Short mmCIF file of C-alpha atoms in Angstrom, two decimals:
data_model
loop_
_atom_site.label_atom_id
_atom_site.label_comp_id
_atom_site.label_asym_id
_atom_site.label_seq_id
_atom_site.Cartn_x
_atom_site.Cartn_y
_atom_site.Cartn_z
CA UNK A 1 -100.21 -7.78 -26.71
CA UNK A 2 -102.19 -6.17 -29.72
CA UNK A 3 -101.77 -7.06 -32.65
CA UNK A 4 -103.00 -6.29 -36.36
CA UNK A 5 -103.33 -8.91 -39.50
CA UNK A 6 -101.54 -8.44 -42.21
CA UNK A 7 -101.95 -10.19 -46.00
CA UNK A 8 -100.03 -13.08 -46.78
CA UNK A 9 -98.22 -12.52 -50.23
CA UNK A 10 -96.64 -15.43 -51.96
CA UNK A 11 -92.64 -15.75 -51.30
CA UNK A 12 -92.29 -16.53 -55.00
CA UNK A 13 -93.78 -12.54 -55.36
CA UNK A 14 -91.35 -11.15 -52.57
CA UNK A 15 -88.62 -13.52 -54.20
CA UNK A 16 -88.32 -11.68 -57.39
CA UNK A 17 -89.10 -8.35 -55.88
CA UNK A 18 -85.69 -5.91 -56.61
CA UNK A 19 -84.92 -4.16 -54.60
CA UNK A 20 -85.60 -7.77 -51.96
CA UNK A 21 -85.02 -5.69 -48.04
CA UNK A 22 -84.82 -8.72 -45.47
CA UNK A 23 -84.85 -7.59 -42.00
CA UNK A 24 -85.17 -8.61 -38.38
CA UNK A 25 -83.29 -9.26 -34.86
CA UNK A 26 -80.36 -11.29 -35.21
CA UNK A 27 -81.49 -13.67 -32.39
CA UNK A 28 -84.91 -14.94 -31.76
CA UNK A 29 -84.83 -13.94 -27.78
CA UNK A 30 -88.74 -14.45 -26.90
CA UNK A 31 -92.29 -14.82 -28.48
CA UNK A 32 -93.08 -11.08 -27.46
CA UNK A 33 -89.97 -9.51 -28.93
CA UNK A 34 -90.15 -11.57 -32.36
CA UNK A 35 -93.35 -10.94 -32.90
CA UNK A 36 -93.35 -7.05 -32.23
CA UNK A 37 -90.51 -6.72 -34.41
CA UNK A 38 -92.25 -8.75 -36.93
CA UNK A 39 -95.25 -6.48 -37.12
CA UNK A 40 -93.16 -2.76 -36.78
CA UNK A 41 -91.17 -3.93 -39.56
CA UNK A 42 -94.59 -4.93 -41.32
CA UNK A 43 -95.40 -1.42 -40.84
CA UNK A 44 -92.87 0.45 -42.25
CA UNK A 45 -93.98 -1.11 -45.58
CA UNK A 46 -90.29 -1.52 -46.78
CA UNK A 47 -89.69 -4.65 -44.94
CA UNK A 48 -90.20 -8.11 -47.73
CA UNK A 49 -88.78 -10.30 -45.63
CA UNK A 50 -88.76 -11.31 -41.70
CA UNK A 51 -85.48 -13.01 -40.76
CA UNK A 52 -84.24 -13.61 -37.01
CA UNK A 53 -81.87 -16.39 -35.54
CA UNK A 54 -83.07 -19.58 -33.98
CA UNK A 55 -79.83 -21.17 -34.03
CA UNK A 56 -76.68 -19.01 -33.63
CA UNK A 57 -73.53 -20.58 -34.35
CA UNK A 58 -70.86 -18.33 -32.15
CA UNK A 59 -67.14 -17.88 -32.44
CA UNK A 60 -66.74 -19.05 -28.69
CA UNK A 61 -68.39 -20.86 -25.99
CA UNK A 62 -70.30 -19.16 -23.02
CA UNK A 63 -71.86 -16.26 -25.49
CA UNK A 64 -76.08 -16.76 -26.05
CA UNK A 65 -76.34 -19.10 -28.79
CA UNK A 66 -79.90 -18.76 -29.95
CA UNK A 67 -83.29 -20.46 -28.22
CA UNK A 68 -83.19 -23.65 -30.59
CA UNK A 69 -85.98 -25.06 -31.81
CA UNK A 70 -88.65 -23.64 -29.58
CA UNK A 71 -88.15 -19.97 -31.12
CA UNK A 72 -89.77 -21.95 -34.98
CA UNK A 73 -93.37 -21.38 -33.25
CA UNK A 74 -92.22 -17.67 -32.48
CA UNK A 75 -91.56 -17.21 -35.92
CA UNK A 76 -94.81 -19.46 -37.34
CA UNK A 77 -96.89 -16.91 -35.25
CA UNK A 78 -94.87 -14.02 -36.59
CA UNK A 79 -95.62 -14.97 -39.88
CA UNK A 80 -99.24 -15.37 -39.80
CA UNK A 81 -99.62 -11.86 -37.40
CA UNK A 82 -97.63 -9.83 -39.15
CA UNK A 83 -97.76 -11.60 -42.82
CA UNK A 84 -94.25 -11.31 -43.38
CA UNK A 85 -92.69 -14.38 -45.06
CA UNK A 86 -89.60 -15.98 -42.88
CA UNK A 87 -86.42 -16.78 -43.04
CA UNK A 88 -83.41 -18.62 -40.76
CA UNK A 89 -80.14 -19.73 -40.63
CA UNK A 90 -79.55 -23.29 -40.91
CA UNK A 91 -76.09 -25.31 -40.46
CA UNK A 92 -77.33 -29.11 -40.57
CA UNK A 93 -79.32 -31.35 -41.89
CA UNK A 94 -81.75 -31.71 -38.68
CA UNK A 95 -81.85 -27.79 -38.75
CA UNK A 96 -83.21 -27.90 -42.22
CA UNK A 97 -86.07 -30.66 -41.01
CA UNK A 98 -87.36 -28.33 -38.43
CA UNK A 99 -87.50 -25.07 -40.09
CA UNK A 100 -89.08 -26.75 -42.69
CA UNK A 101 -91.40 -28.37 -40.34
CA UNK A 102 -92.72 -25.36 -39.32
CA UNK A 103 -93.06 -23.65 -42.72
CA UNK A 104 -90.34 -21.38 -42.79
CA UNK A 105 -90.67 -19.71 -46.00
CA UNK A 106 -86.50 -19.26 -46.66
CA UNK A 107 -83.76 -21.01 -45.54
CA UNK A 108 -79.79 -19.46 -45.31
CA UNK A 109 -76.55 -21.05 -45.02
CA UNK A 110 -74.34 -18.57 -42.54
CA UNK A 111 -70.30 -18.00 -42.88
CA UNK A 112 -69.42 -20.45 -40.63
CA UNK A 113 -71.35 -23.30 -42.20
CA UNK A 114 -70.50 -22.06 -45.55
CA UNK A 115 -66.65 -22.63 -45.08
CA UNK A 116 -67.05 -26.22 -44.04
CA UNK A 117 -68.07 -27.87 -47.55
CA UNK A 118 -69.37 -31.46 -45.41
CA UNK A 119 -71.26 -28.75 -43.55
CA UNK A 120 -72.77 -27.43 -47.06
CA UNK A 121 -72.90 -31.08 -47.63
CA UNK A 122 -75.35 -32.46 -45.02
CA UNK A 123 -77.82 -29.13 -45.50
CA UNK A 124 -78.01 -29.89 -49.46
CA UNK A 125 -78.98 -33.78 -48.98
CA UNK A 126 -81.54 -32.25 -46.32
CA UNK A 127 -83.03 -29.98 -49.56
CA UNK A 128 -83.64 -32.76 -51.89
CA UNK A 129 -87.27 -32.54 -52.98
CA UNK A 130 -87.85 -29.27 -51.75
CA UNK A 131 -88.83 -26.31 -52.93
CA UNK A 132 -87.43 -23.61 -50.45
CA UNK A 133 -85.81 -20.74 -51.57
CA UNK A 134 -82.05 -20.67 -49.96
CA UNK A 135 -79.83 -17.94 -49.63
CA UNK A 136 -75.73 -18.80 -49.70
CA UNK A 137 -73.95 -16.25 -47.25
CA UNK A 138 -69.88 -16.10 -48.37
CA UNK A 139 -67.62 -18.01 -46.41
CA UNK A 140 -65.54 -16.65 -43.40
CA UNK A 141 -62.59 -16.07 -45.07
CA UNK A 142 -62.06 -15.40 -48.89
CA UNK A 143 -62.25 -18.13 -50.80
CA UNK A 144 -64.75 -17.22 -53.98
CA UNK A 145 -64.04 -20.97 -54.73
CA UNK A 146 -65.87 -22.27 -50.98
CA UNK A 147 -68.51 -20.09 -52.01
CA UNK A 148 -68.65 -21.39 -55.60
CA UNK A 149 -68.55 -24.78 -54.01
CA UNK A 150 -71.57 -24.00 -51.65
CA UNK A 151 -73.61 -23.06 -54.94
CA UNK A 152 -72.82 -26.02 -56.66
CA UNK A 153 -73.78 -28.31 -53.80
CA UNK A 154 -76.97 -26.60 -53.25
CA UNK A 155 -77.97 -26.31 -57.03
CA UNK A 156 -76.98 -30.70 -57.46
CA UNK A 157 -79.52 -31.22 -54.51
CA UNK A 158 -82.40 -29.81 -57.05
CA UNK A 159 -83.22 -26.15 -55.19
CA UNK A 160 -84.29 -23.76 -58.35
CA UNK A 161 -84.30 -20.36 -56.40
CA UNK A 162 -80.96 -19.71 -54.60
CA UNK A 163 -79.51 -15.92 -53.88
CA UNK A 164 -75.86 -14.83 -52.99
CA UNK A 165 -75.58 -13.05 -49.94
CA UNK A 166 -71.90 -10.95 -49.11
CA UNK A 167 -71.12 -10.46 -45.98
CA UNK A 168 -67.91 -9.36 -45.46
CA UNK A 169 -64.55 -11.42 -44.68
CA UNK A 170 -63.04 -12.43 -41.75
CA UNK A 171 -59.18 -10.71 -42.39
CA UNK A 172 -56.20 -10.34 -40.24
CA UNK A 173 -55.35 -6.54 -39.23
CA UNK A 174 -58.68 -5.11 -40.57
CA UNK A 175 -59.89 -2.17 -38.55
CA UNK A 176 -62.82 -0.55 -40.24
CA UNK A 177 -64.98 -2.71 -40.58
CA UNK A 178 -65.84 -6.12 -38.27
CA UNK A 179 -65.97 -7.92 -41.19
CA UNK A 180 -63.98 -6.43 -44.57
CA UNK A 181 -66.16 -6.05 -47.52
CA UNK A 182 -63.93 -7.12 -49.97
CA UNK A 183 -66.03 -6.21 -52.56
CA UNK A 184 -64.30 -7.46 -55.22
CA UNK A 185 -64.92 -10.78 -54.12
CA UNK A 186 -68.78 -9.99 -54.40
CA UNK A 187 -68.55 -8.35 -57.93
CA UNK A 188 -66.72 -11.96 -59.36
CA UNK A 189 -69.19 -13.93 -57.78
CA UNK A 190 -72.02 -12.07 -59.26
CA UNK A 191 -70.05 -12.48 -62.81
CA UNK A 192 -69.61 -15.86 -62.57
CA UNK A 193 -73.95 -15.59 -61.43
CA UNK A 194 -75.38 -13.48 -63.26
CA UNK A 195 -78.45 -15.32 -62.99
CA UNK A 196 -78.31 -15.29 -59.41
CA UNK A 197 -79.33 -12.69 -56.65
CA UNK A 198 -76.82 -10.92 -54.47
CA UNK A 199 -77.95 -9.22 -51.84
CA UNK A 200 -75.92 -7.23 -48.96
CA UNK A 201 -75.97 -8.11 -45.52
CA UNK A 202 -74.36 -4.39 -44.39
CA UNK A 203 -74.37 -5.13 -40.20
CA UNK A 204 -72.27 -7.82 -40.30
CA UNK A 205 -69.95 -5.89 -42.39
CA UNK A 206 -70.15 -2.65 -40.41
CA UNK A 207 -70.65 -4.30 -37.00
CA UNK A 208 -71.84 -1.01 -36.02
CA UNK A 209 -74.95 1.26 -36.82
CA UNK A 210 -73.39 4.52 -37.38
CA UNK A 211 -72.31 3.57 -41.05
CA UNK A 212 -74.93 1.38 -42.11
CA UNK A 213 -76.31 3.94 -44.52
CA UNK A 214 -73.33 4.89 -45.82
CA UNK A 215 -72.50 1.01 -46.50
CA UNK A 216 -75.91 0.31 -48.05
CA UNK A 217 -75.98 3.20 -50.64
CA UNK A 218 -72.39 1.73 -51.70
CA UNK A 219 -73.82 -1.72 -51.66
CA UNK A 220 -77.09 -0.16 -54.33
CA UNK A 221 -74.07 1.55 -55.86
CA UNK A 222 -72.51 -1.59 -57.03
CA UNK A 223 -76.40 -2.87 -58.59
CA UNK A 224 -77.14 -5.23 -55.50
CA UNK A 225 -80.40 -6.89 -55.61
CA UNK A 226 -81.45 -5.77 -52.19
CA UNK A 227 -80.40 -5.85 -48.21
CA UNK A 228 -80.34 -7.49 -45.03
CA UNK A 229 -80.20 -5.60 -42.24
CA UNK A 230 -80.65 -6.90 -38.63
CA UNK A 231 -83.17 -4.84 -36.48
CA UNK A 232 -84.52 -5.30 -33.44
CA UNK A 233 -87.14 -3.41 -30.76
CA UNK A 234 -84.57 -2.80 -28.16
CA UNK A 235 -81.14 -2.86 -30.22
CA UNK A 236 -79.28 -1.94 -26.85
CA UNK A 237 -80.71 -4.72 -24.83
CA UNK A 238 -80.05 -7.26 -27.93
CA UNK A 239 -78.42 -10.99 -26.58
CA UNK A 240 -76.17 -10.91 -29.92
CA UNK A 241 -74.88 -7.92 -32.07
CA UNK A 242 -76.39 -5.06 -30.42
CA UNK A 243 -74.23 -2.53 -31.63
CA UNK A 244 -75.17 -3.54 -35.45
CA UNK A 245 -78.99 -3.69 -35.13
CA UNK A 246 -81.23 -0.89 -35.69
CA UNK A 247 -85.15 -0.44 -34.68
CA UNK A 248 -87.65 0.05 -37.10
CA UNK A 249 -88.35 3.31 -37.57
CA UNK A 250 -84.42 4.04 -38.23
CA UNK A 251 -84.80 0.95 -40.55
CA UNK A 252 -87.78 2.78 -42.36
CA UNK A 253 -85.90 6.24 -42.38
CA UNK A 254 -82.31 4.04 -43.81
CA UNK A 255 -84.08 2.69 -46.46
CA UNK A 256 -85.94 5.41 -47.79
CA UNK A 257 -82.84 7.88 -47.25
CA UNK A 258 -80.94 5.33 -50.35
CA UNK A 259 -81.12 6.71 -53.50
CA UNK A 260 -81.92 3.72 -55.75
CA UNK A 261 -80.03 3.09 -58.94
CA UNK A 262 -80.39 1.68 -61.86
CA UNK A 263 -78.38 -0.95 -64.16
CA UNK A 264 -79.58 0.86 -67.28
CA UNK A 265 -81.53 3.67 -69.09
CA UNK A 266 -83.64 3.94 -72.20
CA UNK A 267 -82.23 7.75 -72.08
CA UNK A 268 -80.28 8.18 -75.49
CA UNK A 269 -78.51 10.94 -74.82
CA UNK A 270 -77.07 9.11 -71.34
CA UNK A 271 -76.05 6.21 -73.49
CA UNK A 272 -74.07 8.11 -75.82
CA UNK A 273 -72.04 9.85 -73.25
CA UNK A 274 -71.26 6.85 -71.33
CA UNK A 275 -70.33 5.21 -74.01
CA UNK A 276 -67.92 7.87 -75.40
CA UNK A 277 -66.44 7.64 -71.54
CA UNK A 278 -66.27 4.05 -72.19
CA UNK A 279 -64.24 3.87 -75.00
CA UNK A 280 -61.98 6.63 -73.39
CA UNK A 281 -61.37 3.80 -70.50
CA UNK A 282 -60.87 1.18 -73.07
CA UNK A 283 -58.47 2.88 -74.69
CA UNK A 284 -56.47 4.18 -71.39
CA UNK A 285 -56.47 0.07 -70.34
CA UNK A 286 -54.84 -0.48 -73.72
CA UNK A 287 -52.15 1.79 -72.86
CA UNK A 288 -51.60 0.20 -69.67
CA UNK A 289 -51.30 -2.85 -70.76
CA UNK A 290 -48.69 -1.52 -73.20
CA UNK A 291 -46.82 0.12 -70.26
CA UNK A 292 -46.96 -3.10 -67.89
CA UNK A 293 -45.57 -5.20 -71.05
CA UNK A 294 -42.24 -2.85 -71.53
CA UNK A 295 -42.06 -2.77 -67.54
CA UNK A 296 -41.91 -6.59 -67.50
CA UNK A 297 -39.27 -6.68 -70.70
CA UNK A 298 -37.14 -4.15 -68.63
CA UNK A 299 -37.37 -6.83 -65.47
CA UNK A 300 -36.03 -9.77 -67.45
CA UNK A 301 -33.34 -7.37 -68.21
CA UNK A 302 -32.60 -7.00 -64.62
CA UNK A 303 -33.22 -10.41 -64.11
CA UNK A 304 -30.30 -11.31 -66.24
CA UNK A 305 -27.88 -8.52 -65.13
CA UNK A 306 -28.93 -10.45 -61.55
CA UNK A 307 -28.43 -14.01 -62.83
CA UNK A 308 -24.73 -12.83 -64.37
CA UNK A 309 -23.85 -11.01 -61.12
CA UNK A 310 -25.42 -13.90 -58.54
CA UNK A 311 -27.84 -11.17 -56.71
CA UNK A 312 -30.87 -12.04 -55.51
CA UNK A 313 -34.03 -11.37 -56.76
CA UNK A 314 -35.69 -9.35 -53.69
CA UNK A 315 -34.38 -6.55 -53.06
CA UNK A 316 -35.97 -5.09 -50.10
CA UNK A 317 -34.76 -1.73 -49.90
CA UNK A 318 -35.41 -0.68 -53.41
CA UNK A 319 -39.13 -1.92 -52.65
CA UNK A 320 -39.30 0.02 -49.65
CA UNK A 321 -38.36 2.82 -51.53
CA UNK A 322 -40.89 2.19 -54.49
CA UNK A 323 -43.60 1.58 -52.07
CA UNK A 324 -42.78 4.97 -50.37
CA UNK A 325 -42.47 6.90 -53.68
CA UNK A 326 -45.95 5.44 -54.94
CA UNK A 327 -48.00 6.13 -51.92
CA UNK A 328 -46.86 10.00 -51.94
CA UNK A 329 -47.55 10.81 -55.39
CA UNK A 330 -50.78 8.15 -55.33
CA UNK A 331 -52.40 10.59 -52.49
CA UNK A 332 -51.12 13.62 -54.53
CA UNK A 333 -53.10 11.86 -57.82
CA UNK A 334 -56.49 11.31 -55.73
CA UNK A 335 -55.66 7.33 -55.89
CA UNK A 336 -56.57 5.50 -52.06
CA UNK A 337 -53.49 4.06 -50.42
CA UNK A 338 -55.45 0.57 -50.28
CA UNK A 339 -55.18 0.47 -54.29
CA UNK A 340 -51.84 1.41 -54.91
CA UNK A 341 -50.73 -1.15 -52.48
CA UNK A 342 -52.77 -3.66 -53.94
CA UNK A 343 -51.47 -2.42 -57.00
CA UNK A 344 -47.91 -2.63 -56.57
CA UNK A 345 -47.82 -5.83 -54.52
CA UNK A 346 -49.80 -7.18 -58.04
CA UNK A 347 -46.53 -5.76 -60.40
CA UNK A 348 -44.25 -6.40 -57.80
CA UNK A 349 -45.47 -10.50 -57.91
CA UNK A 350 -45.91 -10.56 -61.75
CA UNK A 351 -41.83 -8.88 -62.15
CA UNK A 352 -40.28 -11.46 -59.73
CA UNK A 353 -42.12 -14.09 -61.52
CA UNK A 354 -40.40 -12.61 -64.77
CA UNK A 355 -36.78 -12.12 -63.21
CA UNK A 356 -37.17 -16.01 -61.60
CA UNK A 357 -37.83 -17.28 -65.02
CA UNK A 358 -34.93 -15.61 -67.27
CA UNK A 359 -32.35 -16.56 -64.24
CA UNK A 360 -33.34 -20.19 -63.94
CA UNK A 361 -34.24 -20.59 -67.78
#
């Protein structure tokens, strides 16, 4: 096979590079196919990062579950051909040893290992004295605290450079998307980090190519530091996730069809008109607030007409009925269905908290 050498650049240059675009197969399947992806994604010239997966932790047994330890020299030759740094998924301690071993540039903690804090555990004790740059995927399911907990552990064992990367969530009855985005979630992590990088891993969130764009702008949209986006030379003959990954080229043509944003601008004229806007929002939330308070005043009312009366709290047709009411005229106002639900469960909640207080006081 021909190949072409490519410069070496120092990860602690790609590292800080915003926006950071990791890509690569999700599995590791042979030296040929790692190292052609390697050097088309080299040639793009969007690509910072190479990742693929040596080790593939899989929901069930019987499904290909990565090469093991003899894809590392796939990946060492990768590297050095196509001069992309490298980067795996690690879920022990002995994982940790071998990537390291063969001078994989980044390690990552995946979902499933980040769920499992003895998991987290074993892989920060493994990290003690080195320098490797680690990435901390979220958890399975959402728990900000697990991931919280997986930064903690990581940043105790001594690692100085460690990114955020979301996901998606593992959530009963979700559709869309094979993994939800939940992208709350990712906007209170990166509060609680500012200092941190957060990055979007859009194909395990889609699970499927056709929206990948779409996902990514919103993902730039909400001031992510970058992307990781599996692609492959062959999506369609892929061992794990074909329907997610993308070649290349499409890779090339995804990123540069994202229209990059910015936090902020020096533009004065920009800043006074947000701000303006701004202080029209603050204003708006003050009046809400206002609103919620005399709505919760008017439930301890009820709450003791209730208490006098012995009637329960829930009343489920008279929820029914609200919840039918409020989607109607929330489509009719331009609101989503997913946030007035959210929105009403969240009053709902906060007045049966009020109405259980005045009738047990």
């Amino acid at each position: 096979m021909e190949t072409k050498q490519f410069t070496m650049q120092s990860i602690k240059d790609k590292w800080t590079k915003r926006p950071l675009i990791i890509s690569g197969p999700c599995s590791a399947e042979s030296e040929e196919q790692v190292i052609q992806t390697a050097v088309q994604l080299a040639e793009t010239g969007v690509v910072d990062i190479f990742r693929a997966g040596i080790w593939k932790p899989r929901t069930r047994p019987g499904t290909f579950e990565g090469v093991g330890i003899r894809g590392l020299p796939w990946l060492q030759k990768a590297r050095k051909i196509s001069g992309l740094p490298v980067t795996v998924e690690v879920a022990s301690a002995k994982q940790v040893e071998d990537a390291l071993q063969f001078e994989v540039d980044v390690l990552w903690i995946g979902a499933r290992s980040a769920v499992n804090p003895l998991s987290v555990q074993d892989i920060a004790n493994a990290l003690k004295g080195t320098d490797v740059p680690v990435l901390i995927k979220n958890p399975l399911n959402p728990d900000i605290e697990l991931w919280m907990g997986a930064v903690e552990r990581i940043v105790k064992a001594g690692v100085e450079n460690i990114g955020l990367v979301h996901r998606g969530f593992s959530t009963f009855g979700n559709t869309e998307y094979r993994n939800a985005p939940m992208w709350h979630m990712a906007i209170e992590m990166k509060r609680r980090n500012p200092h941190l990088m957060m990055i979007c891993d859009p194909s395990h969130i889609c699970g499927r190519r056709d929206i990948l764009q779409e996902l990514s702008q919103k993902a730039i949209d909400l001031d992510f530091d970058g992307l990781m986006i599996e692609s492959h030379i062959d999506p369609d003959k892929a061992l794990s996730d074909a329907k997610q990954q993308i070649t290349p080229q499409q890779l090339k043509k995804l990123i540069d069809s994202i229209k990059w944003r910015h936090e902020s601008t020096t533009e004065n004229s920009f800043n006074l008109a947000l701000e303006k806007l701004r202080e029209q929002i603050n204003q708006i939330d003050d009046e809400l607030m206002q609103l919620l308070s005399q709505r919760m005043k008017i439930a301890d009312k009820i709450g003791e007409y209730k208490s006098d009366n012995n009637i329960t709290i829930l009343q489920p047709g008279r929820w029914n009925e609200i919840l039918e009411k409020a989607g109607i005229k929330g489509k009719l106002l331009g609101l989503s269905e997913e946030f007035i639900m959210k929105y009403f469960d969240a009053v709902h909640i906060e007045s049966i908290n009020h109405q259980n207080k005045v009738m047990n006081s």
